[in-house]
């Protein structure tokens, strides 16, 4: 099943299919770590190239490149999630490479979007809304805090 583990036990956590480790009592295999690393390498390069392509010198200061990457990553992870829910066709290594590595290296916003939709579908709008609010508020607060601390030293 798409949310099952390699041992056949079902994992009912929303979005659990994209976690390559079958269960909490096992450790990730070195091959899965390598697949994540290879995917992350390629995803980061793809992000760099797409941002550079979209964010040309005539686009002003609005981060259109980042917006394009975030939207593209969300479309890709949404489509992949739906396909894997309908037909689980990837191994744990394949999920590690594509979802965690490639799309994770491309944009973590896609993971946030997918996890929020999974919460909405499986746990309801309250938890999905809490996830959105917590991520936005805490992430922006984290940026502000990091800048504030760095300003003290700079």
PDB file of C-alpha atoms in Angstrom:
ATOM      1  CA  UNK A   1       0.000   0.000   0.000  1.00  0.00           C
ATOM      2  CA  UNK A   2       1.218   3.566  -0.538  1.00  0.00           C
ATOM      3  CA  UNK A   3       1.173   4.179   3.181  1.00  0.00           C
ATOM      4  CA  UNK A   4       2.492   0.776   4.130  1.00  0.00           C
ATOM      5  CA  UNK A   5       5.926  -0.217   5.201  1.00  0.00           C
ATOM      6  CA  UNK A   6       8.330  -2.682   3.671  1.00  0.00           C
ATOM      7  CA  UNK A   7       7.305  -5.163   6.352  1.00  0.00           C
ATOM      8  CA  UNK A   8       3.669  -4.976   5.225  1.00  0.00           C
ATOM      9  CA  UNK A   9       2.402  -3.007   8.222  1.00  0.00           C
ATOM     10  CA  UNK A  10       0.173  -0.082   7.348  1.00  0.00           C
ATOM     11  CA  UNK A  11       1.339   3.380   8.364  1.00  0.00           C
ATOM     12  CA  UNK A  12      -1.745   5.579   8.828  1.00  0.00           C
ATOM     13  CA  UNK A  13       0.077   8.880   9.293  1.00  0.00           C
ATOM     14  CA  UNK A  14      -0.985  11.474   6.722  1.00  0.00           C
ATOM     15  CA  UNK A  15       1.606  11.615   3.975  1.00  0.00           C
ATOM     16  CA  UNK A  16       3.529   8.702   5.461  1.00  0.00           C
ATOM     17  CA  UNK A  17       4.124   7.156   2.030  1.00  0.00           C
ATOM     18  CA  UNK A  18       6.967   9.539   1.311  1.00  0.00           C
ATOM     19  CA  UNK A  19       8.995   8.531   4.352  1.00  0.00           C
ATOM     20  CA  UNK A  20      11.512   6.013   3.023  1.00  0.00           C
ATOM     21  CA  UNK A  21      12.197   4.349   6.370  1.00  0.00           C
ATOM     22  CA  UNK A  22       9.759   1.441   6.830  1.00  0.00           C
ATOM     23  CA  UNK A  23       9.306   1.760  10.587  1.00  0.00           C
ATOM     24  CA  UNK A  24      10.704   3.454  13.661  1.00  0.00           C
ATOM     25  CA  UNK A  25      12.601   0.318  14.692  1.00  0.00           C
ATOM     26  CA  UNK A  26      14.816   0.351  11.572  1.00  0.00           C
ATOM     27  CA  UNK A  27      17.498   2.757  10.462  1.00  0.00           C
ATOM     28  CA  UNK A  28      17.714   4.153   6.949  1.00  0.00           C
ATOM     29  CA  UNK A  29      19.866   2.056   4.693  1.00  0.00           C
ATOM     30  CA  UNK A  30      22.970   3.702   3.307  1.00  0.00           C
ATOM     31  CA  UNK A  31      21.549   3.289  -0.193  1.00  0.00           C
ATOM     32  CA  UNK A  32      18.506   5.385   0.730  1.00  0.00           C
ATOM     33  CA  UNK A  33      20.770   8.074   2.175  1.00  0.00           C
ATOM     34  CA  UNK A  34      22.731   8.075  -1.082  1.00  0.00           C
ATOM     35  CA  UNK A  35      19.511   8.298  -3.128  1.00  0.00           C
ATOM     36  CA  UNK A  36      18.375  11.284  -1.033  1.00  0.00           C
ATOM     37  CA  UNK A  37      21.763  12.927  -1.543  1.00  0.00           C
ATOM     38  CA  UNK A  38      21.758  12.354  -5.304  1.00  0.00           C
ATOM     39  CA  UNK A  39      18.208  13.661  -5.602  1.00  0.00           C
ATOM     40  CA  UNK A  40      19.009  16.661  -3.414  1.00  0.00           C
ATOM     41  CA  UNK A  41      22.036  17.454  -5.561  1.00  0.00           C
ATOM     42  CA  UNK A  42      19.955  17.413  -8.745  1.00  0.00           C
ATOM     43  CA  UNK A  43      17.009  19.248  -7.152  1.00  0.00           C
ATOM     44  CA  UNK A  44      19.245  22.035  -5.875  1.00  0.00           C
ATOM     45  CA  UNK A  45      20.814  22.465  -9.306  1.00  0.00           C
ATOM     46  CA  UNK A  46      17.354  22.532 -10.901  1.00  0.00           C
ATOM     47  CA  UNK A  47      16.241  25.193  -8.403  1.00  0.00           C
ATOM     48  CA  UNK A  48      19.321  27.305  -9.102  1.00  0.00           C
ATOM     49  CA  UNK A  49      18.818  27.083 -12.859  1.00  0.00           C
ATOM     50  CA  UNK A  50      15.072  27.780 -12.789  1.00  0.00           C
ATOM     51  CA  UNK A  51      15.420  30.748 -10.439  1.00  0.00           C
ATOM     52  CA  UNK A  52      18.136  32.165 -12.695  1.00  0.00           C
ATOM     53  CA  UNK A  53      16.009  31.615 -15.779  1.00  0.00           C
ATOM     54  CA  UNK A  54      12.878  33.215 -14.326  1.00  0.00           C
ATOM     55  CA  UNK A  55      14.559  35.918 -12.235  1.00  0.00           C
ATOM     56  CA  UNK A  56      16.204  37.833 -15.043  1.00  0.00           C
ATOM     57  CA  UNK A  57      17.588  41.351 -14.782  1.00  0.00           C
ATOM     58  CA  UNK A  58      14.288  42.881 -15.958  1.00  0.00           C
ATOM     59  CA  UNK A  59      12.019  41.314 -13.303  1.00  0.00           C
ATOM     60  CA  UNK A  60      12.662  43.851 -10.553  1.00  0.00           C
ATOM     61  CA  UNK A  61      13.024  42.992  -6.912  1.00  0.00           C
ATOM     62  CA  UNK A  62      10.001  40.668  -6.534  1.00  0.00           C
ATOM     63  CA  UNK A  63      11.287  37.070  -6.173  1.00  0.00           C
ATOM     64  CA  UNK A  64       9.516  35.612  -9.221  1.00  0.00           C
ATOM     65  CA  UNK A  65      12.134  32.853  -9.485  1.00  0.00           C
ATOM     66  CA  UNK A  66      11.439  31.593  -5.980  1.00  0.00           C
ATOM     67  CA  UNK A  67       7.699  31.815  -6.600  1.00  0.00           C
ATOM     68  CA  UNK A  68       8.095  29.763  -9.802  1.00  0.00           C
ATOM     69  CA  UNK A  69      10.135  27.112  -7.979  1.00  0.00           C
ATOM     70  CA  UNK A  70       7.640  26.884  -5.102  1.00  0.00           C
ATOM     71  CA  UNK A  71       4.631  26.562  -7.424  1.00  0.00           C
ATOM     72  CA  UNK A  72       6.373  24.067  -9.720  1.00  0.00           C
ATOM     73  CA  UNK A  73       7.503  21.980  -6.746  1.00  0.00           C
ATOM     74  CA  UNK A  74       3.989  21.927  -5.325  1.00  0.00           C
ATOM     75  CA  UNK A  75       2.496  20.875  -8.673  1.00  0.00           C
ATOM     76  CA  UNK A  76       5.085  18.109  -8.986  1.00  0.00           C
ATOM     77  CA  UNK A  77       4.662  16.763  -5.455  1.00  0.00           C
ATOM     78  CA  UNK A  78       0.870  17.000  -5.705  1.00  0.00           C
ATOM     79  CA  UNK A  79       0.820  14.991  -8.911  1.00  0.00           C
ATOM     80  CA  UNK A  80       3.290  12.453  -7.595  1.00  0.00           C
ATOM     81  CA  UNK A  81       1.337  12.100  -4.340  1.00  0.00           C
ATOM     82  CA  UNK A  82      -1.900  11.428  -6.179  1.00  0.00           C
ATOM     83  CA  UNK A  83      -0.248   8.877  -8.453  1.00  0.00           C
ATOM     84  CA  UNK A  84       1.366   7.103  -5.492  1.00  0.00           C
ATOM     85  CA  UNK A  85      -1.927   7.079  -3.586  1.00  0.00           C
ATOM     86  CA  UNK A  86      -3.643   5.431  -6.574  1.00  0.00           C
ATOM     87  CA  UNK A  87      -0.812   3.124  -7.684  1.00  0.00           C
ATOM     88  CA  UNK A  88       2.223   2.673  -5.427  1.00  0.00           C
ATOM     89  CA  UNK A  89       4.832   2.207  -8.146  1.00  0.00           C
ATOM     90  CA  UNK A  90       7.972   3.417  -6.365  1.00  0.00           C
ATOM     91  CA  UNK A  91      10.230   1.540  -4.011  1.00  0.00           C
ATOM     92  CA  UNK A  92      11.513   3.145  -0.826  1.00  0.00           C
ATOM     93  CA  UNK A  93      14.671   4.107  -2.696  1.00  0.00           C
ATOM     94  CA  UNK A  94      12.606   5.666  -5.486  1.00  0.00           C
ATOM     95  CA  UNK A  95      10.569   7.709  -2.996  1.00  0.00           C
ATOM     96  CA  UNK A  96      13.768   8.733  -1.211  1.00  0.00           C
ATOM     97  CA  UNK A  97      15.290   9.926  -4.483  1.00  0.00           C
ATOM     98  CA  UNK A  98      12.258  11.688  -5.986  1.00  0.00           C
ATOM     99  CA  UNK A  99      10.297  13.069  -3.059  1.00  0.00           C
ATOM    100  CA  UNK A 100      12.794  13.705  -0.284  1.00  0.00           C
ATOM    101  CA  UNK A 101      15.879  14.232  -2.429  1.00  0.00           C
ATOM    102  CA  UNK A 102      14.891  15.771  -5.764  1.00  0.00           C
ATOM    103  CA  UNK A 103      11.785  17.692  -4.676  1.00  0.00           C
ATOM    104  CA  UNK A 104      13.249  18.422  -1.248  1.00  0.00           C
ATOM    105  CA  UNK A 105      16.342  19.880  -2.878  1.00  0.00           C
ATOM    106  CA  UNK A 106      14.181  21.733  -5.376  1.00  0.00           C
ATOM    107  CA  UNK A 107      11.891  23.278  -2.747  1.00  0.00           C
ATOM    108  CA  UNK A 108      10.887  22.429   0.809  1.00  0.00           C
ATOM    109  CA  UNK A 109       7.743  24.444   0.184  1.00  0.00           C
ATOM    110  CA  UNK A 110       6.419  21.487  -1.809  1.00  0.00           C
ATOM    111  CA  UNK A 111       6.730  19.263   1.270  1.00  0.00           C
ATOM    112  CA  UNK A 112       4.888  21.871   3.343  1.00  0.00           C
ATOM    113  CA  UNK A 113       2.121  22.089   0.732  1.00  0.00           C
ATOM    114  CA  UNK A 114       1.781  18.322   0.449  1.00  0.00           C
ATOM    115  CA  UNK A 115       1.757  17.780   4.213  1.00  0.00           C
ATOM    116  CA  UNK A 116      -0.893  20.487   4.614  1.00  0.00           C
ATOM    117  CA  UNK A 117      -3.134  18.862   1.971  1.00  0.00           C
ATOM    118  CA  UNK A 118      -2.608  15.462   3.614  1.00  0.00           C
ATOM    119  CA  UNK A 119      -3.639  16.957   6.960  1.00  0.00           C
ATOM    120  CA  UNK A 120      -6.698  18.519   5.342  1.00  0.00           C
ATOM    121  CA  UNK A 121      -7.692  15.220   3.743  1.00  0.00           C
ATOM    122  CA  UNK A 122      -6.955  12.943   6.698  1.00  0.00           C
ATOM    123  CA  UNK A 123      -7.127  15.045   9.868  1.00  0.00           C
ATOM    124  CA  UNK A 124      -9.408  17.954   8.973  1.00  0.00           C
ATOM    125  CA  UNK A 125      -9.224  21.677   8.364  1.00  0.00           C
ATOM    126  CA  UNK A 126      -8.334  22.640  11.936  1.00  0.00           C
ATOM    127  CA  UNK A 127      -5.058  20.738  11.939  1.00  0.00           C
ATOM    128  CA  UNK A 128      -4.249  21.798   8.356  1.00  0.00           C
ATOM    129  CA  UNK A 129      -4.899  25.439   9.294  1.00  0.00           C
ATOM    130  CA  UNK A 130      -2.775  25.100  12.412  1.00  0.00           C
ATOM    131  CA  UNK A 131       0.041  23.724  10.257  1.00  0.00           C
ATOM    132  CA  UNK A 132      -0.179  26.716   7.891  1.00  0.00           C
ATOM    133  CA  UNK A 133      -0.269  29.243  10.722  1.00  0.00           C
ATOM    134  CA  UNK A 134       2.527  27.567  12.670  1.00  0.00           C
ATOM    135  CA  UNK A 135       4.815  27.243   9.640  1.00  0.00           C
ATOM    136  CA  UNK A 136       4.305  30.809   8.443  1.00  0.00           C
ATOM    137  CA  UNK A 137       4.431  32.442  11.878  1.00  0.00           C
ATOM    138  CA  UNK A 138       7.354  30.416  13.209  1.00  0.00           C
ATOM    139  CA  UNK A 139       9.362  30.545   9.974  1.00  0.00           C
ATOM    140  CA  UNK A 140       9.015  34.322   9.683  1.00  0.00           C
ATOM    141  CA  UNK A 141       9.753  34.691  13.386  1.00  0.00           C
ATOM    142  CA  UNK A 142      12.825  32.516  12.909  1.00  0.00           C
ATOM    143  CA  UNK A 143      14.083  34.706  10.076  1.00  0.00           C
ATOM    144  CA  UNK A 144      13.484  37.822  12.179  1.00  0.00           C
ATOM    145  CA  UNK A 145      15.227  36.267  15.219  1.00  0.00           C
ATOM    146  CA  UNK A 146      18.196  35.116  13.150  1.00  0.00           C
ATOM    147  CA  UNK A 147      18.575  38.554  11.581  1.00  0.00           C
ATOM    148  CA  UNK A 148      18.242  40.230  14.976  1.00  0.00           C
ATOM    149  CA  UNK A 149      20.941  38.080  16.540  1.00  0.00           C
ATOM    150  CA  UNK A 150      23.231  38.485  13.533  1.00  0.00           C
ATOM    151  CA  UNK A 151      22.690  42.267  13.643  1.00  0.00           C
ATOM    152  CA  UNK A 152      24.090  42.307  17.198  1.00  0.00           C
ATOM    153  CA  UNK A 153      27.361  40.893  15.862  1.00  0.00           C
ATOM    154  CA  UNK A 154      27.497  42.805  12.594  1.00  0.00           C
TER     155      UNK A 154
END
